[in-house]
Coordinates of C-alpha atoms in Angstrom, one line a residue:
Chain A
M1 CA 12.2 -2.5 -2.3
K2 CA 9.3 -4.0 -0.5
I3 CA 9.4 -6.1 2.6
P4 CA 8.1 -9.6 1.5
F5 CA 4.3 -10.0 1.9
Y6 CA 4.8 -13.4 3.7
Y7 CA 6.8 -11.5 6.4
I8 CA 3.7 -9.3 7.1
L9 CA 1.4 -12.2 6.9
R10 CA 3.3 -14.4 9.3
N11 CA 3.6 -11.6 11.9
F12 CA -0.1 -11.2 11.6
F13 CA -0.6 -14.9 12.5
A14 CA 2.3 -14.9 15.1
R15 CA 0.3 -12.7 17.5
K16 CA -2.9 -14.7 17.6
L17 CA -4.3 -13.3 20.8
T18 CA -3.8 -9.5 20.3
A19 CA -4.7 -9.8 16.7
S20 CA -7.9 -11.7 17.5
I21 CA -9.0 -9.2 20.1
T22 CA -8.5 -6.4 17.6
I23 CA -10.3 -8.3 14.9
V24 CA -13.2 -8.9 17.3
G25 CA -13.4 -5.2 18.2
V26 CA -13.4 -4.1 14.6
A27 CA -15.9 -6.8 13.7
L28 CA -18.3 -5.7 16.3
V29 CA -18.2 -2.1 15.2
V30 CA -18.6 -3.1 11.6
F31 CA -21.5 -5.3 12.6
V32 CA -23.3 -2.4 14.2
F33 CA -22.4 -0.1 11.4
A34 CA -23.6 -2.5 8.7
A35 CA -26.8 -3.4 10.7
V36 CA -27.8 0.3 10.9
L37 CA -27.2 0.7 7.1
M38 CA -29.1 -2.5 6.5
M39 CA -32.0 -1.3 8.6
A40 CA -32.2 2.0 6.8
Y41 CA -31.9 0.3 3.4
G42 CA -34.6 -2.2 4.6
V43 CA -37.0 0.7 5.3
E44 CA -36.2 2.2 1.9
K45 CA -36.6 -1.1 0.1
A46 CA -40.0 -1.8 1.8
L47 CA -41.4 1.6 1.0
I48 CA -39.9 2.0 -2.5
S49 CA -41.2 -1.5 -3.5
T50 CA -44.6 -0.3 -2.3
G51 CA -44.8 2.1 -5.2
S52 CA -44.7 1.2 -8.9
D53 CA -43.1 3.1 -11.8
E54 CA -46.1 2.5 -13.9
N55 CA -48.6 4.1 -11.5
A56 CA -49.0 7.7 -10.5
I57 CA -50.6 9.1 -7.3
I58 CA -52.6 12.3 -6.9
T59 CA -52.6 13.9 -3.5
R60 CA -53.3 17.4 -2.2
K61 CA -50.4 19.8 -2.6
G62 CA -48.3 20.2 0.5
S63 CA -49.5 17.0 2.1
N64 CA -46.5 14.8 2.6
N65 CA -48.5 11.7 3.2
E66 CA -51.9 10.2 2.3
I67 CA -53.4 10.7 5.7
S68 CA -53.2 14.5 5.6
S69 CA -54.4 14.6 1.9
I70 CA -58.0 15.3 0.9
I71 CA -59.5 15.1 -2.6
D72 CA -63.2 15.9 -2.5
L73 CA -65.5 13.7 -4.6
Q74 CA -66.2 16.4 -7.3
T75 CA -62.5 17.0 -7.8
A76 CA -61.9 13.2 -7.9
N77 CA -64.5 12.9 -10.6
E78 CA -62.9 15.7 -12.6
L79 CA -59.5 14.2 -12.3
S80 CA -60.6 10.8 -13.4
T81 CA -61.7 12.2 -16.8
L82 CA -58.3 13.6 -17.6
K83 CA -56.3 12.2 -20.5
G84 CA -53.4 10.1 -19.5
I85 CA -55.2 7.6 -17.3
A86 CA -55.1 4.1 -18.7
K87 CA -58.3 2.1 -19.3
D88 CA -59.0 -1.6 -18.9
A89 CA -60.5 -4.0 -21.5
Q90 CA -64.0 -2.8 -20.5
G91 CA -63.0 0.8 -21.1
K92 CA -63.0 1.6 -17.4
V93 CA -60.3 3.9 -16.1
V94 CA -57.7 2.1 -14.0
V95 CA -58.0 4.2 -10.8
S96 CA -58.0 3.3 -7.2
Y97 CA -59.7 5.9 -5.1
E98 CA -58.2 5.5 -1.6
V99 CA -58.8 6.6 1.9
A100 CA -56.0 6.3 4.4
T101 CA -56.5 6.3 8.1
V102 CA -54.9 4.8 11.2
I103 CA -56.4 2.7 14.0
N104 CA -54.9 1.5 17.3
L105 CA -54.3 -2.2 18.0
D106 CA -52.5 -4.1 20.7
K107 CA -49.1 -5.5 19.6
K108 CA -48.4 -9.2 20.4
S109 CA -45.1 -8.0 21.9
G110 CA -46.9 -5.7 24.2
G111 CA -48.1 -2.1 24.0
M112 CA -50.2 -0.5 21.4
S113 CA -49.4 0.8 18.0
N114 CA -51.0 2.4 14.9
V115 CA -52.0 0.3 12.0
S116 CA -52.7 1.8 8.6
V117 CA -56.2 1.1 7.2
R118 CA -56.5 1.7 3.5
G119 CA -59.8 1.9 1.7
V120 CA -59.2 0.7 -1.9
S121 CA -61.3 0.5 -5.1
P122 CA -61.7 -2.8 -7.1
Q123 CA -59.2 -1.5 -9.7
V124 CA -56.4 -1.8 -7.0
F125 CA -55.7 -5.4 -8.1
V126 CA -54.9 -4.2 -11.6
L127 CA -52.7 -1.4 -10.2
R128 CA -50.9 -3.6 -7.6
P129 CA -50.5 -7.1 -9.1
G130 CA -47.7 -7.8 -6.6
V131 CA -50.2 -8.0 -3.8
K132 CA -51.5 -11.6 -3.5
L133 CA -54.0 -13.2 -1.3
A134 CA -52.2 -15.6 1.1
Q135 CA -55.2 -17.0 3.0
G136 CA -59.0 -16.6 3.0
T137 CA -60.8 -14.4 0.5
W138 CA -60.7 -10.8 -0.7
F139 CA -63.2 -8.5 1.0
R140 CA -66.5 -8.1 -0.9
S141 CA -67.6 -4.6 -2.1
G142 CA -70.2 -3.2 0.0
S143 CA -69.4 -5.3 3.1
R144 CA -67.4 -4.4 6.2
E145 CA -64.7 -6.9 5.6
I146 CA -60.9 -6.6 5.9
V147 CA -57.9 -8.2 4.3
V148 CA -54.8 -7.8 6.6
G149 CA -51.2 -7.7 5.5
K150 CA -49.1 -10.6 6.6
Q151 CA -46.9 -8.4 8.9
T152 CA -50.0 -6.9 10.6
N153 CA -51.4 -10.5 11.0
A154 CA -48.1 -11.6 12.6
R155 CA -47.5 -8.7 14.9
F156 CA -50.9 -7.6 16.2
Q157 CA -53.4 -9.2 18.5
G158 CA -56.9 -9.8 17.0
A159 CA -55.6 -9.6 13.5
A160 CA -56.1 -13.2 12.6
L161 CA -58.5 -14.7 10.1
G162 CA -62.1 -14.5 11.4
D163 CA -61.3 -11.8 14.1
K164 CA -63.4 -8.7 14.3
V165 CA -61.8 -5.3 14.6
K166 CA -63.8 -2.3 15.8
F167 CA -63.3 1.1 14.1
G168 CA -65.5 3.8 12.5
G169 CA -68.3 2.8 14.8
D170 CA -68.7 -0.7 13.6
F171 CA -67.1 -4.2 13.7
W172 CA -65.2 -5.3 10.6
T173 CA -64.4 -9.0 10.0
I174 CA -61.0 -10.2 8.8
V175 CA -61.7 -12.4 5.8
G176 CA -58.2 -12.7 4.3
I177 CA -54.5 -12.3 4.7
M178 CA -52.5 -10.7 1.9
D179 CA -48.8 -11.0 0.9
A180 CA -47.5 -7.8 -0.5
N181 CA -43.9 -9.2 -1.1
G182 CA -42.2 -7.2 1.7
S183 CA -43.7 -3.9 0.8
A184 CA -45.4 -1.5 3.2
F185 CA -48.8 -2.9 2.2
D186 CA -47.8 -6.0 4.4
S187 CA -48.2 -3.7 7.4
E188 CA -51.7 -2.4 6.4
M189 CA -55.3 -3.5 6.4
W190 CA -57.3 -3.1 3.2
V191 CA -61.1 -2.5 3.1
D192 CA -63.6 -1.3 0.6
V193 CA -63.0 2.4 0.1
E194 CA -66.7 3.3 0.0
Q195 CA -67.4 1.4 3.2
L196 CA -64.5 3.1 5.0
R197 CA -65.7 6.6 3.7
G198 CA -69.2 5.8 4.9
A199 CA -68.0 4.6 8.3
Y200 CA -66.1 7.8 8.9
K201 CA -68.7 10.0 7.1
R202 CA -66.1 11.5 4.8
D203 CA -67.0 13.3 1.6
A204 CA -63.5 12.9 0.3
Y205 CA -60.8 10.5 -0.6
S206 CA -57.2 10.7 0.6
S207 CA -55.5 9.9 -2.7
M208 CA -56.1 8.5 -6.2
T209 CA -53.7 6.1 -7.7
F210 CA -53.9 5.3 -11.4
K211 CA -52.0 3.6 -14.2
F212 CA -50.8 6.2 -16.7
T213 CA -50.7 5.7 -20.4
S214 CA -47.3 7.3 -21.0
K215 CA -44.8 9.6 -19.4
D216 CA -45.6 12.3 -22.0
D217 CA -49.3 12.0 -21.2
L218 CA -48.5 12.3 -17.5
E219 CA -46.6 15.5 -18.1
T220 CA -49.5 16.9 -20.1
M221 CA -51.8 15.9 -17.2
K222 CA -49.5 17.7 -14.7
S223 CA -49.6 20.9 -16.7
K224 CA -53.4 20.6 -17.2
I225 CA -53.9 20.2 -13.4
S226 CA -51.6 23.1 -12.5
G227 CA -53.4 25.3 -15.1
D228 CA -56.9 24.5 -14.0
P229 CA -58.1 26.6 -11.0
R230 CA -60.4 23.8 -9.9
L231 CA -57.6 21.2 -9.8
N232 CA -54.5 23.1 -9.1
Q233 CA -54.5 22.3 -5.5
M234 CA -53.6 18.7 -6.4
E235 CA -50.3 17.3 -7.5
V236 CA -49.4 14.2 -9.4
E237 CA -46.3 12.1 -8.8
I238 CA -45.0 8.8 -9.9
E239 CA -46.0 6.3 -7.1
R240 CA -42.5 4.9 -6.6
S241 CA -41.0 8.4 -6.0
F242 CA -43.9 9.3 -3.7
F243 CA -43.2 6.3 -1.4
E244 CA -39.4 6.9 -1.8
K245 CA -39.9 10.3 -0.2
Q246 CA -41.9 8.7 2.5
S247 CA -38.9 6.5 3.4
E248 CA -36.5 9.4 3.5
A249 CA -37.2 10.8 6.9
L250 CA -37.2 7.4 8.7
A251 CA -34.2 6.1 6.8
M252 CA -32.3 9.3 7.5
F253 CA -33.2 9.1 11.2
L254 CA -32.0 5.5 11.4
R255 CA -28.8 6.4 9.6
V256 CA -27.9 9.4 11.6
L257 CA -28.7 7.7 14.9
G258 CA -26.8 4.6 13.9
L259 CA -23.8 6.5 12.6
V260 CA -23.4 8.5 15.8
V261 CA -23.4 5.3 17.8
T262 CA -21.0 3.5 15.5
I263 CA -18.6 6.5 15.3
I264 CA -18.4 6.4 19.1
F265 CA -17.8 2.6 19.1
S266 CA -15.3 3.0 16.3
V267 CA -13.1 5.2 18.5
G268 CA -12.8 2.3 20.9
A269 CA -11.9 -0.1 18.0
M270 CA -9.3 2.4 16.6
I271 CA -7.7 2.7 20.0
G272 CA -7.6 -1.1 20.2
A273 CA -6.0 -1.3 16.8
M274 CA -3.5 1.4 17.8
I275 CA -2.5 -0.4 21.0
T276 CA -2.1 -3.7 19.1
M277 CA 0.1 -2.0 16.5
Y278 CA 2.1 -0.1 19.1
T279 CA 2.7 -3.4 20.9
S280 CA 3.7 -4.9 17.7
V281 CA 6.2 -2.1 17.0
A282 CA 7.6 -2.3 20.6
N283 CA 8.0 -6.1 20.4
R284 CA 9.8 -5.9 17.1
T285 CA 12.1 -2.9 17.6
V286 CA 15.2 -4.9 17.0
E287 CA 13.7 -6.5 14.0
I288 CA 12.9 -3.1 12.5
G289 CA 16.5 -2.0 13.2
T290 CA 17.8 -5.2 11.5
L291 CA 15.6 -4.7 8.4
R292 CA 16.7 -1.0 8.2
A293 CA 20.4 -2.0 8.6
L294 CA 20.0 -4.6 5.8
G295 CA 18.9 -1.8 3.6
F296 CA 15.1 -1.7 3.7
R297 CA 14.0 1.9 3.6
R298 CA 11.7 3.8 6.0
G299 CA 8.9 3.7 3.5
A300 CA 9.1 -0.1 3.3
V301 CA 8.9 -0.4 7.1
L302 CA 6.0 2.1 7.3
F303 CA 4.1 0.1 4.6
A304 CA 4.7 -3.3 6.2
F305 CA 3.3 -2.1 9.6
L306 CA 0.4 -0.1 8.0
F307 CA -0.5 -3.1 5.8
E308 CA -0.6 -5.3 8.9
S309 CA -3.0 -3.0 10.6
L310 CA -5.1 -2.7 7.5
M311 CA -5.2 -6.5 7.3
L312 CA -6.3 -6.7 10.9
S313 CA -9.1 -4.3 10.2
L314 CA -10.1 -5.9 6.9
V315 CA -10.4 -9.3 8.5
G316 CA -12.5 -7.7 11.3
G317 CA -14.6 -5.9 8.6
V318 CA -15.3 -9.1 6.7
S319 CA -16.2 -10.9 9.9
G320 CA -18.5 -8.1 11.0
L321 CA -20.2 -8.2 7.6
I322 CA -20.6 -12.0 7.8
L323 CA -22.3 -11.6 11.2
A324 CA -24.5 -8.8 9.9
S325 CA -25.6 -10.7 6.9
G326 CA -27.3 -13.1 9.3
L327 CA -29.6 -10.2 10.1
T328 CA -31.3 -10.5 6.7
F329 CA -33.3 -13.4 8.2
F330 CA -34.9 -11.1 10.7
S331 CA -37.6 -8.5 10.2
I332 CA -38.5 -5.8 12.7
S333 CA -41.0 -3.0 12.9
T334 CA -40.9 0.6 13.8
M335 CA -43.1 3.7 13.7
N336 CA -43.0 5.4 10.3
F337 CA -43.3 9.1 10.9
S338 CA -44.6 9.7 7.4
S339 CA -47.7 7.6 7.8
F340 CA -47.9 7.6 11.6
S341 CA -48.2 3.9 11.6
E342 CA -46.2 0.8 12.2
L343 CA -44.0 -0.4 9.4
A344 CA -42.4 -3.8 9.3
F345 CA -39.3 -4.4 7.3
S346 CA -36.4 -6.8 6.9
F347 CA -32.7 -5.9 7.2
A348 CA -31.4 -5.7 3.7
M349 CA -27.9 -6.0 2.4
S350 CA -26.6 -4.3 -0.7
P351 CA -23.3 -4.1 -2.5
S352 CA -23.0 -0.5 -1.4
I353 CA -23.4 -1.5 2.2
I354 CA -20.6 -4.1 1.8
I355 CA -18.3 -1.6 0.2
T356 CA -19.1 1.2 2.7
S357 CA -18.6 -1.2 5.7
L358 CA -15.3 -2.5 4.4
L359 CA -14.0 1.0 3.7
F360 CA -15.1 2.0 7.2
A361 CA -13.1 -1.0 8.6
I362 CA -10.1 -0.1 6.5
L363 CA -10.4 3.5 7.7
M364 CA -10.3 2.2 11.3
G365 CA -7.2 0.1 10.5
F366 CA -5.5 3.1 8.9
V367 CA -6.2 5.5 11.7
G368 CA -5.2 3.0 14.3
G369 CA -2.1 1.9 12.4
V370 CA -0.7 5.1 11.0
L371 CA 0.9 6.5 14.2
P372 CA 2.6 3.2 15.3
S373 CA 3.8 2.5 11.7
W374 CA 5.1 6.1 11.5
R375 CA 7.0 5.5 14.8
A376 CA 8.4 2.2 13.5
S377 CA 9.7 3.9 10.3
R378 CA 11.2 6.9 12.1
M379 CA 13.2 5.0 14.7
K380 CA 17.0 5.4 14.5
I381 CA 18.7 2.2 13.4
V382 CA 21.2 2.1 16.2
D383 CA 18.5 2.8 18.8
S384 CA 16.3 0.0 17.3
L385 CA 19.2 -2.5 17.3
R386 CA 19.7 -1.8 21.0
G387 CA 16.0 -2.5 21.5
A388 CA 15.4 1.0 22.8
Chain B
M4 CA 46.9 -3.4 -0.7
T5 CA 44.2 -0.8 -1.3
T6 CA 42.4 0.8 1.5
A7 CA 38.9 -0.6 2.1
I8 CA 37.9 1.7 5.0
K9 CA 39.3 5.1 5.9
V10 CA 38.1 6.8 9.1
E11 CA 39.5 10.3 9.5
N12 CA 39.3 12.4 12.7
V13 CA 35.8 11.0 13.5
S14 CA 34.1 12.0 16.6
K15 CA 30.6 11.1 17.9
T16 CA 28.6 12.8 20.6
Y17 CA 25.3 11.5 21.8
T18 CA 22.7 13.7 23.5
R19 CA 21.0 12.0 26.4
D20 CA 18.6 14.0 28.5
K21 CA 20.0 17.3 27.2
M22 CA 23.5 16.2 28.2
S23 CA 26.2 15.7 25.6
V24 CA 28.0 12.5 25.9
P25 CA 31.2 12.2 23.8
V26 CA 31.6 8.6 22.6
L27 CA 34.4 8.9 20.1
N28 CA 37.2 11.5 20.0
N29 CA 39.0 12.2 16.8
V30 CA 39.4 8.6 15.8
S31 CA 41.4 7.8 12.6
I32 CA 42.0 4.3 11.2
E33 CA 42.7 2.8 7.8
I34 CA 41.7 -0.7 7.1
P35 CA 43.2 -2.4 4.0
E36 CA 41.0 -4.5 1.8
G37 CA 40.9 -8.2 2.8
E38 CA 41.9 -7.4 6.4
F39 CA 40.4 -9.0 9.5
V40 CA 40.4 -6.4 12.3
A41 CA 39.2 -6.9 15.8
L42 CA 38.1 -3.8 17.9
M43 CA 38.4 -4.4 21.6
G44 CA 37.9 -2.4 24.7
P45 CA 35.8 -2.1 27.8
S46 CA 32.0 -1.3 27.7
G47 CA 31.4 2.3 26.7
S48 CA 34.8 2.6 25.0
G49 CA 33.1 3.4 21.6
K50 CA 33.9 0.3 19.7
T51 CA 30.3 -0.5 18.6
T52 CA 29.8 3.2 17.7
L53 CA 32.9 3.0 15.5
L54 CA 31.6 -0.2 13.9
N55 CA 28.2 1.5 13.3
L56 CA 29.8 4.5 11.6
I57 CA 31.8 2.3 9.3
A58 CA 28.7 0.3 8.5
G59 CA 26.7 3.4 7.7
I60 CA 23.9 2.9 10.2
D61 CA 25.0 5.9 12.2
R62 CA 26.5 9.3 11.3
P63 CA 29.5 10.9 12.8
T64 CA 29.3 14.3 14.6
G65 CA 32.6 15.3 13.0
G66 CA 35.2 13.8 10.6
R67 CA 34.9 11.6 7.6
V68 CA 34.2 7.9 6.9
S69 CA 35.1 6.6 3.4
V70 CA 34.4 3.1 2.4
Q71 CA 36.0 1.8 -0.8
G72 CA 36.7 5.4 -1.8
E73 CA 33.1 6.6 -1.2
D74 CA 32.4 9.3 1.5
I75 CA 29.4 7.8 3.1
G76 CA 28.7 10.9 5.2
T77 CA 27.5 12.8 2.1
M78 CA 24.9 10.2 1.2
N79 CA 21.3 10.8 1.9
E80 CA 19.2 8.3 3.9
S81 CA 17.9 6.5 0.9
S82 CA 21.3 6.2 -1.0
L83 CA 22.9 5.0 2.3
A84 CA 20.3 2.3 2.7
K85 CA 21.0 1.1 -0.9
W86 CA 24.7 1.4 -0.3
R87 CA 24.5 -0.8 2.8
S88 CA 22.5 -3.4 1.0
R89 CA 25.2 -3.8 -1.6
N90 CA 28.4 -3.3 0.4
I91 CA 27.9 -4.4 4.0
G92 CA 27.1 -7.7 5.6
F93 CA 25.9 -7.5 9.2
I94 CA 26.5 -10.0 12.0
F95 CA 25.0 -9.2 15.4
Q96 CA 25.6 -10.6 18.9
F97 CA 22.0 -11.9 19.2
Y98 CA 21.8 -13.0 15.6
N99 CA 18.8 -10.7 14.8
L100 CA 17.1 -13.3 12.7
I101 CA 13.5 -12.6 11.9
P102 CA 11.6 -15.2 14.1
V103 CA 8.7 -15.7 11.7
L104 CA 10.9 -16.5 8.7
T105 CA 12.7 -19.8 7.9
A106 CA 16.5 -19.9 7.6
Y107 CA 16.1 -19.8 3.8
E108 CA 13.8 -16.7 4.0
N109 CA 16.1 -14.9 6.4
V110 CA 19.0 -15.4 4.1
E111 CA 16.9 -14.3 1.1
L112 CA 15.9 -11.1 2.9
P113 CA 18.8 -8.9 1.8
L114 CA 18.6 -10.4 -1.7
M115 CA 15.1 -8.9 -2.0
L116 CA 16.8 -5.5 -2.3
T117 CA 18.7 -6.6 -5.4
P118 CA 17.4 -7.0 -8.9
L119 CA 18.1 -10.7 -8.9
S120 CA 15.4 -13.1 -10.1
K121 CA 13.8 -15.7 -7.8
A122 CA 15.9 -18.4 -9.3
Q123 CA 19.1 -16.4 -8.9
R124 CA 18.1 -15.6 -5.3
K125 CA 17.6 -19.3 -4.7
Q126 CA 21.0 -20.1 -5.9
Q127 CA 22.6 -17.4 -3.8
V128 CA 20.7 -18.6 -0.7
E129 CA 21.6 -22.2 -1.2
T130 CA 25.2 -21.4 -1.8
S131 CA 25.4 -19.2 1.3
L132 CA 23.7 -21.8 3.5
A133 CA 26.1 -24.4 2.1
I134 CA 29.1 -22.3 3.0
V135 CA 28.0 -22.1 6.6
G136 CA 27.1 -25.8 6.6
L137 CA 23.4 -25.5 7.0
A138 CA 22.1 -26.6 3.7
D139 CA 19.9 -29.2 5.5
R140 CA 18.3 -26.6 7.8
M141 CA 16.7 -24.3 5.2
K142 CA 13.2 -24.8 6.3
H143 CA 13.9 -24.4 10.0
T144 CA 12.8 -21.2 11.8
P145 CA 15.2 -19.6 14.3
N146 CA 13.6 -21.1 17.3
Q147 CA 14.2 -24.6 15.9
L148 CA 18.0 -23.9 15.7
S149 CA 20.7 -23.7 18.3
G150 CA 22.5 -20.5 19.1
G151 CA 25.5 -21.5 17.0
Q152 CA 23.3 -22.5 14.1
Q153 CA 21.3 -19.3 14.3
Q154 CA 24.6 -17.3 14.1
R155 CA 25.6 -19.3 11.1
V156 CA 22.3 -18.5 9.4
A157 CA 23.1 -14.8 10.2
I158 CA 26.5 -15.2 8.6
A159 CA 24.9 -16.8 5.5
R160 CA 22.5 -13.7 5.4
A161 CA 25.6 -11.4 5.7
I162 CA 27.3 -13.0 2.7
A163 CA 24.3 -13.6 0.6
T164 CA 24.6 -10.4 -1.4
D165 CA 28.4 -11.0 -1.7
P166 CA 29.4 -7.8 0.0
N167 CA 33.1 -6.9 0.3
I168 CA 32.8 -5.9 4.0
I169 CA 31.4 -7.8 6.9
V170 CA 30.8 -6.0 10.2
A171 CA 30.4 -8.3 13.2
D172 CA 29.3 -7.0 16.6
E173 CA 30.3 -9.5 19.3
P174 CA 29.5 -12.5 17.1
T175 CA 30.5 -15.0 19.8
G176 CA 29.0 -13.0 22.7
D177 CA 26.0 -15.2 23.1
L178 CA 27.6 -18.6 22.3
D179 CA 29.3 -21.4 24.2
K180 CA 33.0 -22.1 23.6
K181 CA 32.5 -24.8 20.9
S182 CA 30.0 -22.8 18.9
A183 CA 32.1 -19.7 19.3
L184 CA 35.1 -21.5 17.8
E185 CA 33.0 -22.7 14.9
I186 CA 31.8 -19.2 14.2
M187 CA 35.4 -17.7 14.4
T188 CA 36.7 -20.5 12.1
L189 CA 33.9 -19.6 9.6
L190 CA 34.7 -15.9 9.7
E191 CA 38.4 -16.7 9.2
R192 CA 37.5 -18.8 6.2
L193 CA 35.4 -16.0 4.8
N194 CA 38.3 -13.7 5.2
K195 CA 41.0 -16.0 3.7
E196 CA 39.0 -18.0 1.1
F197 CA 36.6 -15.3 -0.1
G198 CA 38.7 -12.2 0.6
K199 CA 36.1 -10.4 2.8
T200 CA 37.2 -7.5 4.8
I201 CA 36.0 -8.1 8.3
I202 CA 35.7 -5.7 11.2
M203 CA 34.7 -7.4 14.4
V204 CA 33.9 -5.9 17.8
T205 CA 34.6 -8.3 20.6
H206 CA 35.3 -8.6 24.4
D207 CA 36.6 -12.1 23.9
P208 CA 40.4 -12.4 23.6
S209 CA 40.2 -15.9 22.1
A210 CA 37.9 -14.5 19.4
A211 CA 40.3 -11.6 18.7
E212 CA 43.1 -14.1 18.2
H213 CA 41.5 -15.0 14.8
A214 CA 41.9 -11.4 13.6
H215 CA 45.1 -10.2 11.9
I216 CA 44.9 -6.8 13.5
V217 CA 43.6 -6.0 17.0
R218 CA 42.9 -2.4 17.9
H219 CA 41.8 -1.2 21.3
L220 CA 39.6 1.6 22.2
D221 CA 39.3 3.3 25.6
K222 CA 36.9 6.1 26.6
G223 CA 36.4 7.0 23.0
D224 CA 40.0 7.1 22.0
L225 CA 41.6 4.6 19.6
L226 CA 44.8 3.4 21.2
P227 CA 48.0 3.1 19.1
E228 CA 48.5 -0.2 17.3
G229 CA 50.1 -2.8 19.7
A230 CA 48.8 -1.0 22.8

């Protein structure tokens, strides 16, 4: 014994102004909610896409990032002889010995920020085929040349082709701009690892990234490393999961901060929905009494009003999502606590963000609508008919 | 003639601001099937309360209301709702049509509570609107109709499920003389031609003239017939 759907629908459209205000309120909250989730997902996507499932990275145990990791040259040599590292056609192991450091540059938008400088070996291009040269040339081995990521190029002063950057006691010339397809490498500068090591007088690398032959070999390598007293201070991890962990802290921070803000906003939207629905009930008291007198049950009245509230919030939710999807055209940057450097990323939408945002909208509609709907369904018929 | 409605020693007391207000005192009345009864009396005399008790939208504080042999006081909320949808047609002073629905949809509303198919509902709606002379106004919403027309749609809604009993609360209270006469003529026709038992509350003596029996209430008491 349901109240016809068109009755609910027409009442929804009959109150254009109050319905629109409620929809706008819900839409704004959902917009902020979705934007925060998109931001966190954007960070994850940028960092996760940085790592590959086919590569593994060796760092010192306990170091959560490459900057705080040290692998001395002798250990690096030992590690490169282990079984499980793939070889290229010439029989050379596919390993990039890397040094990670940060330097300070002026941002175009004002202020200074850290930029990651990564020293890489020539094999890096085999390991990371997704990183392409967009302009200029790659740096030459043995020279103090830099290739900058496209985000670094876009966001920092003095990061253009031909500019010179001073660090490690020398000037380095930017000879190329690389496109790393939205990954964190876009926010870095790459140089020859041996030049970087020399400039900072370091007898160690930060990390070693290599292509592994098979997962089984990788497991054997892991147990070999942990059983060897010369190597057991090192740990091996699949590159993608290494960078995934790097994204956790920042993504979590963004989510928690964003959710706290949206929850506060949502209280306002829920009160808005509640006022709209209470007004709707008050304006239709006689109507409710008539429906009940005709034989419609309390449950049918409750459902009709609740459904109306859910529809309001769902329309608001969809509108908020449409607005938020416009953010995918924007990229922003923030400090990544894991690498102590600036990370640029784009807002990214995902099916789970769409579903979560819509569920959040529906929840707001439910919380806002349940009390007024309950009141509508509990009114005495004779009181309703009198318009009390 | 069989008894359609039997009201036995019914009393009703409302509580307003912790004060008990008696509205009906031991009222008893029997209404035979196919009768047209008018309940009259000054404001606050309890006539609408008596009508509501007979229609099953309010419950007595004491006494018994039986309609077509069924004691409606023993029914739970849900069964009473179902019972109303099958046995009672309602006509209100201010028509109580749903403003967002067309005349057709308003009349169809009580039929939604029956197991009838869409096609059967259509036939019922069209027949009901034809009886009240509004077959050409099906797609109009209440605000596109005059008061008299709106009340005729309300009457079509009241007869759509073909109930035996029609309760009308001041059906002409909001209408001009001409429209009021049309409505009363229509109610008379429903009573004579279709055998509906009609109980009508009214202030209007000329409306009451259309009823066969006129009973008066005063301060919650039902006065003797002819009083």
